[in-house]
Amino acid sequence: MGNRPRANEWIDLAIARALRTGEMLAVMYIDLDGFKPVNDNYGHPAGNVVLKEVSGRLGNTIRQTDSAFRLGGDEFLILIEGLTNPLDAETVARKLMTTIGSPIALENAVVQVNASIGIADLSPPASLGRVALLACADDALYQAKQEGKNTFCVAKDSSTNIAGS
């Protein structure tokens, strides 16, 4: 799983490919809900187990052509290229929420975390740079958190209209 600098590099390349090929792409900001109590109640080693498990689940849920990145703390990013339908990103978000929300066995306990997800897509010929695209995903993530967490919201391109799940 890549990190933030690698995510930035790959998103820049994906945007260039999308503009060249006309294919749609999406980025998803994922923030874990309920992670802080795991660290507080079971310690940082348990938190690390949860992060590793979630990382593995993300990698196993997305397509081989998609990319997952850990941005830091309990934040992740998914890059999805080659979308043919804007609703495909929502389908992926639902799958990710289900897999992340499955119980995780620790040494002495079973815990559960959920995910809030912000989605931004790019549909050529519309052109957004990485910074603007990520800002849209971040705004959508904020909206998902405001709606009570364990949900996703979609921001279409650079519009301010955000649709909830």
PDB file of N, CA and C in Angstrom, residues 14 31 33 59 84 87 89 159:
ATOM      1  N   ALA A  14      -2.830   9.510 -13.369  1.00  0.00           N
ATOM      2  CA  ALA A  14      -4.174   9.030 -13.718  1.00  0.00           C
ATOM      3  C   ALA A  14      -4.995  10.129 -14.373  1.00  0.00           C
ATOM      4  N   ASP A  31     -12.031   7.636   5.907  1.00  0.00           N
ATOM      5  CA  ASP A  31     -11.644   7.912   7.285  1.00  0.00           C
ATOM      6  C   ASP A  31     -12.363   6.900   8.172  1.00  0.00           C
ATOM      7  N   ASP A  33     -14.193   5.361  11.225  1.00  0.00           N
ATOM      8  CA  ASP A  33     -15.047   5.780  12.333  1.00  0.00           C
ATOM      9  C   ASP A  33     -14.867   4.772  13.467  1.00  0.00           C
ATOM     10  N   GLY A  59      -7.165  -3.661   0.012  1.00  0.00           N
ATOM     11  CA  GLY A  59      -6.461  -4.250  -1.123  1.00  0.00           C
ATOM     12  C   GLY A  59      -7.189  -5.435  -1.727  1.00  0.00           C
ATOM     13  N   THR A  84     -16.692   3.375 -16.250  1.00  0.00           N
ATOM     14  CA  THR A  84     -17.567   3.606 -17.399  1.00  0.00           C
ATOM     15  C   THR A  84     -18.885   4.244 -16.976  1.00  0.00           C
ATOM     16  N   LEU A  87     -21.827   5.709 -11.288  1.00  0.00           N
ATOM     17  CA  LEU A  87     -22.373   4.943 -10.165  1.00  0.00           C
ATOM     18  C   LEU A  87     -21.453   3.807  -9.732  1.00  0.00           C
ATOM     19  N   ALA A  89     -18.395   3.986  -8.829  1.00  0.00           N
ATOM     20  CA  ALA A  89     -17.647   4.399  -7.635  1.00  0.00           C
ATOM     21  C   ALA A  89     -18.495   4.218  -6.379  1.00  0.00           C
ATOM     22  N   SER A 159     -18.176  20.823  -8.793  1.00  0.00           N
ATOM     23  CA  SER A 159     -19.429  21.452  -8.372  1.00  0.00           C
ATOM     24  C   SER A 159     -19.539  21.427  -6.859  1.00  0.00           C
TER      25      SER A 159
END
